[in-house]
Amino acid sequence: MKLSSGIKILLADDEPHILQFLELGLSNEGFDVRTAPDGAAALELALEFKPHMAILDVMMPEMDGFEVVERLRKTGAEVGVIMLTAKDEVENRVKGLWLGADDYMIKPFAFDELLARIQARLRNQFPLLIGAVTHGPFRIDDQRKEITYQNQVLELSPTEYELLKFIVLNHGIVLSKATILSRVWGYDFGGEENIVEVYVRSLRDKLGDKEHKLIRTLRGVGYRVDL
């Protein structure tokens, strides 16, 4: 995935191997990345660097991620915040969200999922910074609501556009029908899960994916896009 240049991301984690891995991966995606080994350094760097996104580990020395996000919000800084934690505890997630975090990820996580969450946060908070996104043979232009496949613009309905965008941005991840319904049709959708099959079939026709090599079906589990 290649995003517009000039997007600044702050990484804060006290585990050097995680910090190095994320810095390398995000830098290769075209982001301007700065790192901090603890919470106090992260807060100081955030005020100086003024990042668009801050990815903060919860458990850090000097100052934990909760305090960093709380102080950041008090400054009025316009920054999206994703918090990382090794503990899948509801009260931790709720606390972070109440203090001002925008999203939460549990370690270990897939790098592609982190990229998708960053892009979603930037699209919502800084839409003018995000240009077209390229994943393999797909080019997604959210401003124009247009998806190109192998240099050909696809004729898609609004729902087909949202479905294809969601599964492409999460390529390599198995997506259940329930997950797709909640993210594409909405949590209050009262219809049948089979509608997902109908739309996937339509997308396969438009993509020429007769053998289901692009949008794969994992029986009893869901769908996965392989690029």
mmCIF file of N, CA and C in Angstrom, residues 3 7 9 52-55 73 78-83 97 100-104 113-130 169 183:
data_model
loop_
_atom_site.group_PDB
_atom_site.id
_atom_site.type_symbol
_atom_site.label_atom_id
_atom_site.label_comp_id
_atom_site.label_asym_id
_atom_site.label_seq_id
_atom_site.Cartn_x
_atom_site.Cartn_y
_atom_site.Cartn_z
ATOM 1 N N LEU A 3 0.698 5.331 0.346
ATOM 2 C CA LEU A 3 -0.131 6.477 0.673
ATOM 3 C C LEU A 3 0.588 7.750 0.269
ATOM 4 N N ILE A 7 2.781 12.153 5.366
ATOM 5 C CA ILE A 7 1.982 11.745 6.514
ATOM 6 C C ILE A 7 2.923 11.308 7.630
ATOM 7 N N ILE A 9 3.958 9.785 11.322
ATOM 8 C CA ILE A 9 3.523 8.812 12.320
ATOM 9 C C ILE A 9 4.551 8.729 13.445
ATOM 10 N N HIS A 52 0.433 13.063 12.441
ATOM 11 C CA HIS A 52 -0.964 12.841 12.091
ATOM 12 C C HIS A 52 -1.506 11.631 12.840
ATOM 13 N N MET A 53 -0.621 10.630 13.094
ATOM 14 C CA MET A 53 -0.993 9.409 13.794
ATOM 15 C C MET A 53 0.032 9.112 14.873
ATOM 16 N N ALA A 54 -0.456 8.631 16.019
ATOM 17 C CA ALA A 54 0.430 8.161 17.087
ATOM 18 C C ALA A 54 0.029 6.725 17.409
ATOM 19 N N ILE A 55 1.013 5.830 17.374
ATOM 20 C CA ILE A 55 0.790 4.429 17.716
ATOM 21 C C ILE A 55 1.522 4.183 19.026
ATOM 22 N N ARG A 73 -4.511 14.761 24.346
ATOM 23 C CA ARG A 73 -5.851 15.305 24.125
ATOM 24 C C ARG A 73 -6.029 16.647 24.836
ATOM 25 N N GLU A 78 -4.369 17.630 17.090
ATOM 26 C CA GLU A 78 -5.198 16.880 16.142
ATOM 27 C C GLU A 78 -4.394 15.673 15.671
ATOM 28 N N VAL A 79 -4.535 14.571 16.340
ATOM 29 C CA VAL A 79 -3.758 13.372 16.031
ATOM 30 C C VAL A 79 -4.624 12.137 16.258
ATOM 31 N N GLY A 80 -4.555 11.206 15.325
ATOM 32 C CA GLY A 80 -5.238 9.933 15.509
ATOM 33 C C GLY A 80 -4.382 9.038 16.383
ATOM 34 N N VAL A 81 -5.000 8.274 17.267
ATOM 35 C CA VAL A 81 -4.243 7.447 18.213
ATOM 36 C C VAL A 81 -4.707 5.995 18.149
ATOM 37 N N ILE A 82 -3.747 5.108 17.905
ATOM 38 C CA ILE A 82 -3.982 3.670 17.993
ATOM 39 C C ILE A 82 -3.133 3.148 19.143
ATOM 40 N N MET A 83 -3.753 2.439 20.070
ATOM 41 C CA MET A 83 -3.024 1.910 21.215
ATOM 42 C C MET A 83 -2.758 0.422 21.032
ATOM 43 N N LEU A 97 -10.017 4.150 25.300
ATOM 44 C CA LEU A 97 -10.980 4.850 24.443
ATOM 45 C C LEU A 97 -11.587 6.054 25.151
ATOM 46 N N GLY A 100 -9.289 8.983 25.048
ATOM 47 C CA GLY A 100 -9.116 9.671 23.764
ATOM 48 C C GLY A 100 -8.493 8.853 22.662
ATOM 49 N N ALA A 101 -8.210 7.560 22.908
ATOM 50 C CA ALA A 101 -7.690 6.733 21.824
ATOM 51 C C ALA A 101 -8.783 6.505 20.781
ATOM 52 N N ASP A 102 -8.368 6.329 19.527
ATOM 53 C CA ASP A 102 -9.329 6.108 18.443
ATOM 54 C C ASP A 102 -9.500 4.630 18.122
ATOM 55 N N ASP A 103 -8.482 3.838 18.419
ATOM 56 C CA ASP A 103 -8.532 2.426 18.074
ATOM 57 C C ASP A 103 -7.589 1.661 18.995
ATOM 58 N N TYR A 104 -7.742 0.334 18.980
ATOM 59 C CA TYR A 104 -6.992 -0.539 19.875
ATOM 60 C C TYR A 104 -6.562 -1.771 19.096
ATOM 61 N N GLU A 113 -3.075 -5.533 8.901
ATOM 62 C CA GLU A 113 -4.242 -5.028 9.626
ATOM 63 C C GLU A 113 -3.943 -3.653 10.216
ATOM 64 N N LEU A 114 -2.728 -3.483 10.734
ATOM 65 C CA LEU A 114 -2.349 -2.166 11.251
ATOM 66 C C LEU A 114 -2.401 -1.128 10.144
ATOM 67 N N LEU A 115 -1.906 -1.461 8.960
ATOM 68 C CA LEU A 115 -1.957 -0.531 7.828
ATOM 69 C C LEU A 115 -3.398 -0.158 7.491
ATOM 70 N N ALA A 116 -4.280 -1.149 7.482
ATOM 71 C CA ALA A 116 -5.688 -0.885 7.165
ATOM 72 C C ALA A 116 -6.313 0.036 8.198
ATOM 73 N N ARG A 117 -5.987 -0.171 9.471
ATOM 74 C CA ARG A 117 -6.552 0.674 10.528
ATOM 75 C C ARG A 117 -5.988 2.093 10.453
ATOM 76 N N ILE A 118 -4.707 2.223 10.136
ATOM 77 C CA ILE A 118 -4.111 3.549 9.969
ATOM 78 C C ILE A 118 -4.800 4.281 8.829
ATOM 79 N N GLN A 119 -4.980 3.592 7.717
ATOM 80 C CA GLN A 119 -5.604 4.223 6.561
ATOM 81 C C GLN A 119 -7.030 4.649 6.858
ATOM 82 N N ALA A 120 -7.767 3.785 7.569
ATOM 83 C CA ALA A 120 -9.146 4.121 7.923
ATOM 84 C C ALA A 120 -9.197 5.349 8.822
ATOM 85 N N ARG A 121 -8.294 5.429 9.784
ATOM 86 C CA ARG A 121 -8.247 6.567 10.707
ATOM 87 C C ARG A 121 -7.884 7.853 9.963
ATOM 88 N N LEU A 122 -6.898 7.766 9.072
ATOM 89 C CA LEU A 122 -6.481 8.937 8.307
ATOM 90 C C LEU A 122 -7.595 9.384 7.362
ATOM 91 N N ARG A 123 -8.283 8.423 6.766
ATOM 92 C CA ARG A 123 -9.364 8.767 5.833
ATOM 93 C C ARG A 123 -10.470 9.533 6.547
ATOM 94 N N ASN A 124 -10.749 9.142 7.791
ATOM 95 C CA ASN A 124 -11.798 9.811 8.558
ATOM 96 C C ASN A 124 -11.359 11.168 9.085
ATOM 97 N N GLN A 125 -10.097 11.252 9.535
ATOM 98 C CA GLN A 125 -9.648 12.457 10.219
ATOM 99 C C GLN A 125 -8.921 13.437 9.309
ATOM 100 N N PHE A 126 -8.198 12.919 8.314
ATOM 101 C CA PHE A 126 -7.431 13.780 7.400
ATOM 102 C C PHE A 126 -7.703 13.373 5.951
ATOM 103 N N PRO A 127 -8.939 13.488 5.488
ATOM 104 C CA PRO A 127 -9.281 12.973 4.159
ATOM 105 C C PRO A 127 -8.484 13.603 3.021
ATOM 106 N N LEU A 128 -8.057 14.856 3.179
ATOM 107 C CA LEU A 128 -7.322 15.521 2.101
ATOM 108 C C LEU A 128 -5.903 14.990 1.950
ATOM 109 N N LEU A 129 -5.408 14.289 2.985
ATOM 110 C CA LEU A 129 -4.056 13.740 2.907
ATOM 111 C C LEU A 129 -4.005 12.436 2.130
ATOM 112 N N ILE A 130 -5.144 11.773 2.044
ATOM 113 C CA ILE A 130 -5.167 10.443 1.462
ATOM 114 C C ILE A 130 -5.511 10.515 -0.013
ATOM 115 N N LEU A 169 -8.617 -3.954 1.242
ATOM 116 C CA LEU A 169 -7.799 -3.308 2.269
ATOM 117 C C LEU A 169 -7.386 -4.295 3.361
ATOM 118 N N ARG A 183 -19.353 -4.351 8.970
ATOM 119 C CA ARG A 183 -18.507 -3.264 8.479
ATOM 120 C C ARG A 183 -19.021 -2.640 7.189
#
